[in-house]
Amino acid sequence: SLYKVNLYRSHVNISGQFTTADSSRLPIAPEHIHWEQARLIMGITDTRGLESRVVVKWNEQSLPMEAGVPENLLCGSGMHTRLALSSPAPASFSLELELRGSEQLYFSPLGKTTTAKLRSPWKDPAFDGAYLPQSSDISNQGFTAQWKVLEESRSYPQIFTDVEPKVAASAFGVKLAQMTDGYTKTDRAVKYALLFIALTFTVFFLMELLQKRAIHPLQYILAGISLVIFYTLLLSISEYTGFNTAYFIAATATVLLISLYVGSIFKKNKITLGFGGALAALYGYIFFLIQLQDYALIFGSIGLFIIVALVMYSSRKIDWYARGKN
């Protein structure tokens, strides 16, 4: 109801070739290999995403895939078909999948040479896994990406009997990131929490020194708790109103609460308005950084430099030795 999850539909074309197997690389006599029991296995993490029946074209023969996989070391779920080979002759295969999934699509490089090409209208891909694409193109119309993985770059051989291959560790693919999602923005806001709370406490401390009015540690703690509750308000309200509206509501409530609290401590309207304006500016600055994707680091660095400069300028006349003696 309240939560949104990225779902996708994919049309997958898979094709490949089997060369003559070099059985001399196995500790098995050639006459003990039962080629008539050979199966073609395709591992799928979640077969519930299949939207149509799958038929594999083996050379010139069409073979329907059956549910489940026989006992093997490669995958725990998927499909298979019996090949009934008479000899280890070269062969080619191809198949098509209509597959639904959520958030990500990965491939395992089981071929001697594995090539994968993806094309999608999704504008925010996050290429992930053991291998990054050799080439990619991302635009407002979507993305394209291409991978090429060789047998030599994996940690398991092409032919084996009892080796436990680390197939999952070699998987690669794409995650469908959602940069404008409210949860993503809230997560980014939380990452600035420590910086934001530290800056607010710094302003508290400077006001305490400049106004010569001691602030009790409990008052610092209460102000810190109100700053933390801001993020809970932001998350809970954004599930109903969207991130931007929730940020405005939560920030306004927090600024008013802390400003009124400061006013009750110092009992000066000038101090209350000044602190409220500074806190509102900090919230506005964090909101500005959250909206940025490519320039957040540079604008964040410049902003921090300006804030440090303002703190140094405001405290330039404080006699710290005299404060320490008092």
CSV table of C-alpha atoms in Angstrom, one decimal:
chain,number,residue,atom,x,y,z
A,1,SER,CA,0.0,0.0,0.0
A,2,LEU,CA,2.4,2.7,1.2
A,3,TYR,CA,5.5,1.2,-0.3
A,4,LYS,CA,6.7,1.1,-3.9
A,5,VAL,CA,9.0,-1.5,-5.3
A,6,ASN,CA,10.7,-1.4,-8.7
A,7,LEU,CA,9.4,-4.2,-11.0
A,8,TYR,CA,10.3,-4.9,-14.6
A,9,ARG,CA,9.4,-7.1,-17.5
A,10,SER,CA,12.3,-8.4,-19.6
A,11,HIS,CA,12.5,-10.1,-23.0
A,12,VAL,CA,15.7,-12.3,-22.9
A,13,ASN,CA,17.3,-13.9,-25.9
A,14,ILE,CA,19.9,-16.6,-25.1
A,15,SER,CA,22.1,-18.4,-27.6
A,16,GLY,CA,25.3,-20.4,-27.5
A,17,GLN,CA,27.4,-23.2,-28.8
A,18,PHE,CA,28.8,-26.4,-27.2
A,19,THR,CA,32.0,-27.6,-28.6
A,20,THR,CA,33.3,-31.2,-28.4
A,21,ALA,CA,34.0,-31.8,-24.7
A,22,ASP,CA,37.6,-32.7,-23.9
A,23,SER,CA,36.9,-35.6,-21.6
A,24,SER,CA,40.6,-36.1,-21.1
A,25,ARG,CA,40.5,-33.3,-18.6
A,26,LEU,CA,38.3,-35.3,-16.3
A,27,PRO,CA,39.3,-38.2,-14.1
A,28,ILE,CA,36.7,-40.4,-15.8
A,29,ALA,CA,37.2,-43.0,-18.5
A,30,PRO,CA,35.4,-42.0,-21.8
A,31,GLU,CA,33.3,-45.2,-21.8
A,32,HIS,CA,31.9,-44.3,-18.3
A,33,ILE,CA,30.4,-41.1,-19.5
A,34,HIS,CA,26.6,-41.5,-20.2
A,35,TRP,CA,25.9,-39.0,-22.9
A,36,GLU,CA,22.4,-40.3,-23.3
A,37,GLN,CA,21.6,-38.9,-19.9
A,38,ALA,CA,22.8,-35.4,-20.7
A,39,ARG,CA,20.6,-32.5,-19.8
A,40,LEU,CA,20.5,-28.8,-20.6
A,41,ILE,CA,20.0,-26.9,-17.4
A,42,MET,CA,19.1,-23.2,-17.0
A,43,GLY,CA,19.2,-21.7,-13.5
A,44,ILE,CA,16.7,-19.0,-12.6
A,45,THR,CA,16.7,-17.6,-9.1
A,46,ASP,CA,12.9,-17.1,-9.0
A,47,THR,CA,10.9,-19.1,-11.6
A,48,ARG,CA,7.7,-17.3,-10.5
A,49,GLY,CA,8.7,-14.5,-12.9
A,50,LEU,CA,8.3,-16.6,-16.0
A,51,GLU,CA,5.4,-15.3,-18.1
A,52,SER,CA,5.4,-18.0,-20.9
A,53,ARG,CA,6.5,-21.5,-21.6
A,54,VAL,CA,10.1,-21.9,-22.6
A,55,VAL,CA,11.2,-24.0,-25.6
A,56,VAL,CA,14.9,-24.4,-26.4
A,57,LYS,CA,16.0,-24.9,-30.0
A,58,TRP,CA,18.8,-27.5,-29.9
A,59,ASN,CA,20.4,-27.6,-33.4
A,60,GLU,CA,17.2,-28.1,-35.5
A,61,GLN,CA,15.1,-29.7,-32.8
A,62,SER,CA,12.7,-27.9,-30.5
A,63,LEU,CA,12.7,-29.2,-26.9
A,64,PRO,CA,10.3,-27.9,-24.2
A,65,MET,CA,11.9,-27.1,-20.9
A,66,GLU,CA,10.7,-28.9,-17.8
A,67,ALA,CA,10.3,-27.5,-14.3
A,68,GLY,CA,13.0,-28.0,-11.7
A,69,VAL,CA,16.6,-29.0,-12.0
A,70,PRO,CA,18.3,-32.3,-11.3
A,71,GLU,CA,20.9,-32.5,-8.6
A,72,ASN,CA,23.9,-30.3,-9.6
A,73,LEU,CA,26.5,-27.9,-8.2
A,74,LEU,CA,25.5,-24.9,-10.3
A,75,CYS,CA,22.0,-23.8,-9.4
A,76,GLY,CA,19.2,-24.7,-7.0
A,77,SER,CA,16.2,-23.7,-9.1
A,78,GLY,CA,15.3,-23.3,-12.7
A,79,MET,CA,14.5,-25.6,-15.7
A,80,HIS,CA,16.0,-28.4,-17.7
A,81,THR,CA,15.4,-30.6,-20.7
A,82,ARG,CA,16.7,-34.0,-21.7
A,83,LEU,CA,19.1,-34.1,-24.7
A,84,ALA,CA,19.6,-37.8,-25.2
A,85,LEU,CA,22.9,-37.4,-27.0
A,86,SER,CA,24.6,-40.3,-28.7
A,87,SER,CA,28.1,-38.6,-28.7
A,88,PRO,CA,29.7,-35.4,-27.5
A,89,ALA,CA,29.2,-33.7,-30.9
A,90,PRO,CA,29.2,-29.9,-31.3
A,91,ALA,CA,25.8,-28.3,-31.0
A,92,SER,CA,24.1,-24.9,-30.9
A,93,PHE,CA,21.1,-23.7,-28.9
A,94,SER,CA,18.9,-20.7,-28.5
A,95,LEU,CA,15.8,-19.8,-26.4
A,96,GLU,CA,13.7,-16.9,-25.4
A,97,LEU,CA,12.4,-15.9,-22.0
A,98,GLU,CA,9.6,-13.5,-20.9
A,99,LEU,CA,10.8,-12.9,-17.4
A,100,ARG,CA,9.5,-10.6,-14.7
A,101,GLY,CA,11.6,-9.5,-11.8
A,102,SER,CA,12.2,-6.8,-9.2
A,103,GLU,CA,15.0,-4.2,-8.8
A,104,GLN,CA,17.9,-6.1,-10.5
A,105,LEU,CA,18.8,-8.5,-13.3
A,106,TYR,CA,22.0,-10.6,-13.1
A,107,PHE,CA,23.8,-13.1,-15.3
A,108,SER,CA,26.3,-15.8,-14.5
A,109,PRO,CA,29.2,-16.2,-16.9
A,110,LEU,CA,29.2,-20.0,-17.4
A,111,GLY,CA,30.4,-20.0,-21.0
A,112,LYS,CA,34.0,-20.2,-22.1
A,113,THR,CA,33.3,-16.7,-23.4
A,114,THR,CA,30.1,-15.0,-22.1
A,115,THR,CA,28.7,-11.9,-23.9
A,116,ALA,CA,25.7,-10.0,-22.5
A,117,LYS,CA,23.9,-7.0,-24.0
A,118,LEU,CA,21.2,-5.1,-22.2
A,119,ARG,CA,18.9,-2.3,-23.4
A,120,SER,CA,16.3,-0.6,-21.3
A,121,PRO,CA,14.3,2.7,-21.0
A,122,TRP,CA,15.3,2.9,-17.3
A,123,LYS,CA,17.3,6.2,-16.8
A,124,ASP,CA,19.1,5.3,-13.6
A,125,PRO,CA,21.0,2.0,-13.9
A,126,ALA,CA,23.5,0.9,-11.3
A,127,PHE,CA,25.9,-1.6,-12.9
A,128,ASP,CA,26.9,-4.1,-10.3
A,129,GLY,CA,28.4,-7.5,-9.6
A,130,ALA,CA,31.8,-9.1,-10.3
A,131,TYR,CA,32.3,-7.4,-13.7
A,132,LEU,CA,31.5,-3.9,-15.0
A,133,PRO,CA,30.4,-3.5,-18.6
A,134,GLN,CA,33.0,-3.0,-21.3
A,135,SER,CA,30.8,-0.3,-22.8
A,136,SER,CA,27.7,1.6,-21.7
A,137,ASP,CA,25.6,4.5,-22.7
A,138,ILE,CA,23.1,6.3,-20.4
A,139,SER,CA,20.7,9.0,-21.4
A,140,ASN,CA,17.2,10.3,-20.6
A,141,GLN,CA,15.9,7.7,-23.1
A,142,GLY,CA,17.4,4.8,-21.1
A,143,PHE,CA,20.6,2.8,-21.2
A,144,THR,CA,22.6,0.2,-23.2
A,145,ALA,CA,25.4,-1.9,-21.8
A,146,GLN,CA,27.6,-4.7,-23.0
A,147,TRP,CA,29.7,-7.2,-21.0
A,148,LYS,CA,32.3,-9.8,-22.2
A,149,VAL,CA,33.7,-12.3,-19.6
A,150,LEU,CA,36.3,-14.9,-20.4
A,151,GLU,CA,36.7,-18.3,-18.7
A,152,GLU,CA,40.2,-17.2,-17.4
A,153,SER,CA,38.7,-14.4,-15.4
A,154,ARG,CA,36.5,-16.7,-13.2
A,155,SER,CA,37.5,-18.7,-10.2
A,156,TYR,CA,36.1,-22.0,-11.5
A,157,PRO,CA,37.0,-24.1,-14.5
A,158,GLN,CA,34.9,-24.8,-17.6
A,159,ILE,CA,34.9,-28.6,-17.0
A,160,PHE,CA,34.7,-30.2,-13.6
A,161,THR,CA,33.2,-33.1,-11.6
A,162,ASP,CA,33.2,-32.3,-7.9
A,163,VAL,CA,34.5,-28.8,-7.7
A,164,GLU,CA,32.1,-26.4,-5.8
A,165,PRO,CA,31.9,-23.5,-8.3
A,166,LYS,CA,31.3,-20.0,-6.8
A,167,VAL,CA,28.8,-19.1,-9.5
A,168,ALA,CA,27.0,-16.4,-7.4
A,169,ALA,CA,30.3,-14.6,-6.7
A,170,SER,CA,30.9,-14.2,-10.5
A,171,ALA,CA,27.4,-12.9,-11.4
A,172,PHE,CA,27.1,-9.5,-13.0
A,173,GLY,CA,24.3,-7.2,-14.2
A,174,VAL,CA,22.3,-4.1,-13.3
A,175,LYS,CA,20.3,-2.7,-10.5
A,176,LEU,CA,17.4,-0.4,-11.3
A,177,ALA,CA,18.2,2.5,-9.0
A,178,GLN,CA,15.5,5.1,-8.2
A,179,MET,CA,17.3,8.3,-7.5
A,180,THR,CA,14.1,10.4,-7.0
A,181,ASP,CA,12.5,7.9,-4.7
A,182,GLY,CA,11.5,9.3,-1.3
A,183,TYR,CA,13.2,6.5,0.6
A,184,THR,CA,16.4,7.1,-1.3
A,185,LYS,CA,16.3,10.9,-0.5
A,186,THR,CA,15.5,10.2,3.1
A,187,ASP,CA,18.5,7.9,3.3
A,188,ARG,CA,20.7,10.6,1.8
A,189,ALA,CA,19.3,13.1,4.3
A,190,VAL,CA,20.2,10.7,7.2
A,191,LYS,CA,23.8,10.6,6.0
A,192,TYR,CA,24.0,14.3,6.7
A,193,ALA,CA,22.6,13.9,10.2
A,194,LEU,CA,25.9,13.8,12.1
A,195,LEU,CA,27.1,16.9,10.2
A,196,PHE,CA,23.8,18.7,10.8
A,197,ILE,CA,23.6,18.0,14.5
A,198,ALA,CA,27.3,19.0,15.0
A,199,LEU,CA,26.7,22.3,13.2
A,200,THR,CA,23.6,23.0,15.3
A,201,PHE,CA,25.5,22.3,18.5
A,202,THR,CA,28.3,24.6,17.3
A,203,VAL,CA,25.8,27.4,16.9
A,204,PHE,CA,24.5,26.6,20.4
A,205,PHE,CA,28.0,26.7,21.9
A,206,LEU,CA,28.8,30.1,20.2
A,207,MET,CA,25.6,31.6,21.5
A,208,GLU,CA,26.4,30.4,24.9
A,209,LEU,CA,29.8,32.1,24.8
A,210,LEU,CA,28.7,35.3,23.1
A,211,GLN,CA,25.7,35.8,25.3
A,212,LYS,CA,27.5,34.8,28.4
A,213,ARG,CA,24.7,32.5,29.4
A,214,ALA,CA,25.4,28.9,30.4
A,215,ILE,CA,23.3,26.2,28.7
A,216,HIS,CA,22.8,23.0,30.7
A,217,PRO,CA,23.9,19.7,29.1
A,218,LEU,CA,20.3,18.5,29.4
A,219,GLN,CA,19.2,21.4,27.2
A,220,TYR,CA,21.8,20.3,24.6
A,221,ILE,CA,20.4,16.7,24.8
A,222,LEU,CA,16.8,17.9,24.3
A,223,ALA,CA,17.7,19.9,21.3
A,224,GLY,CA,19.6,16.9,19.9
A,225,ILE,CA,16.6,14.7,20.4
A,226,SER,CA,14.4,17.1,18.5
A,227,LEU,CA,16.9,17.1,15.6
A,228,VAL,CA,16.8,13.3,15.5
A,229,ILE,CA,13.0,13.2,15.5
A,230,PHE,CA,13.1,15.3,12.4
A,231,TYR,CA,14.2,12.3,10.4
A,232,THR,CA,11.4,10.1,11.8
A,233,LEU,CA,8.9,12.8,10.8
A,234,LEU,CA,10.4,13.1,7.4
A,235,LEU,CA,10.2,9.4,6.7
A,236,SER,CA,6.7,8.9,8.1
A,237,ILE,CA,5.1,12.0,6.4
A,238,SER,CA,6.8,11.3,3.0
A,239,GLU,CA,5.0,8.0,2.7
A,240,TYR,CA,1.8,10.0,2.4
A,241,THR,CA,2.7,13.4,0.9
A,242,GLY,CA,6.0,12.8,-1.0
A,243,PHE,CA,9.5,13.8,0.0
A,244,ASN,CA,9.5,17.6,-0.8
A,245,THR,CA,6.3,18.3,1.1
A,246,ALA,CA,7.3,16.1,4.0
A,247,TYR,CA,10.7,17.8,4.2
A,248,PHE,CA,9.1,21.3,4.4
A,249,ILE,CA,6.6,20.2,7.1
A,250,ALA,CA,9.3,18.4,9.2
A,251,ALA,CA,11.8,21.1,8.9
A,252,THR,CA,9.3,23.9,9.7
A,253,ALA,CA,8.1,22.0,12.8
A,254,THR,CA,11.7,21.4,14.0
A,255,VAL,CA,12.9,24.9,13.4
A,256,LEU,CA,9.9,26.4,15.3
A,257,LEU,CA,10.3,24.0,18.2
A,258,ILE,CA,14.0,24.6,18.7
A,259,SER,CA,13.7,28.3,18.0
A,260,LEU,CA,11.0,28.7,20.7
A,261,TYR,CA,13.1,26.6,23.0
A,262,VAL,CA,16.1,28.9,22.5
A,263,GLY,CA,13.9,31.9,23.0
A,264,SER,CA,12.8,30.6,26.3
A,265,ILE,CA,16.4,30.2,27.4
A,266,PHE,CA,17.9,33.5,26.2
A,267,LYS,CA,14.6,35.5,26.4
A,268,LYS,CA,15.7,37.7,23.5
A,269,ASN,CA,13.7,38.0,20.3
A,270,LYS,CA,16.8,38.9,18.3
A,271,ILE,CA,18.6,35.7,19.4
A,272,THR,CA,15.5,33.6,18.7
A,273,LEU,CA,15.0,35.0,15.2
A,274,GLY,CA,18.7,34.8,14.4
A,275,PHE,CA,19.0,31.2,15.5
A,276,GLY,CA,15.8,30.2,13.7
A,277,GLY,CA,17.1,31.8,10.5
A,278,ALA,CA,20.4,30.0,10.8
A,279,LEU,CA,18.7,26.7,11.4
A,280,ALA,CA,16.3,27.2,8.5
A,281,ALA,CA,19.3,28.0,6.3
A,282,LEU,CA,20.9,24.8,7.3
A,283,TYR,CA,17.8,22.8,6.5
A,284,GLY,CA,17.6,24.6,3.1
A,285,TYR,CA,21.3,23.8,2.4
A,286,ILE,CA,20.8,20.1,3.2
A,287,PHE,CA,17.7,20.0,1.0
A,288,PHE,CA,19.7,21.6,-1.8
A,289,LEU,CA,22.4,18.9,-1.5
A,290,ILE,CA,19.9,16.1,-1.4
A,291,GLN,CA,18.5,17.1,-4.8
A,292,LEU,CA,21.9,17.0,-6.4
A,293,GLN,CA,23.4,13.8,-7.9
A,294,ASP,CA,26.6,14.7,-9.7
A,295,TYR,CA,27.6,17.9,-7.9
A,296,ALA,CA,26.7,17.1,-4.2
A,297,LEU,CA,30.4,16.7,-3.2
A,298,ILE,CA,31.7,19.9,-4.6
A,299,PHE,CA,28.7,22.0,-3.3
A,300,GLY,CA,28.9,20.3,0.0
A,301,SER,CA,32.6,21.0,0.3
A,302,ILE,CA,32.1,24.7,-0.6
A,303,GLY,CA,29.2,25.0,1.9
A,304,LEU,CA,31.3,23.5,4.7
A,305,PHE,CA,34.2,25.8,4.0
A,306,ILE,CA,31.8,28.8,4.2
A,307,ILE,CA,30.3,27.6,7.5
A,308,VAL,CA,33.7,27.0,9.0
A,309,ALA,CA,34.7,30.5,7.9
A,310,LEU,CA,31.7,32.0,9.5
A,311,VAL,CA,32.3,30.2,12.8
A,312,MET,CA,36.0,31.4,12.8
A,313,TYR,CA,34.9,34.9,12.1
A,314,SER,CA,32.2,34.9,14.8
A,315,SER,CA,34.6,33.6,17.4
A,316,ARG,CA,37.7,35.6,16.5
A,317,LYS,CA,37.4,38.0,19.5
A,318,ILE,CA,36.7,35.3,22.1
A,319,ASP,CA,39.4,35.1,24.8
A,320,TRP,CA,39.6,31.3,25.1
A,321,TYR,CA,42.1,31.4,28.0
A,322,ALA,CA,39.9,33.7,30.0
A,323,ARG,CA,36.9,31.5,29.3
A,324,GLY,CA,38.9,28.5,30.5
A,325,LYS,CA,39.9,30.2,33.8
A,326,ASN,CA,36.3,31.2,34.5
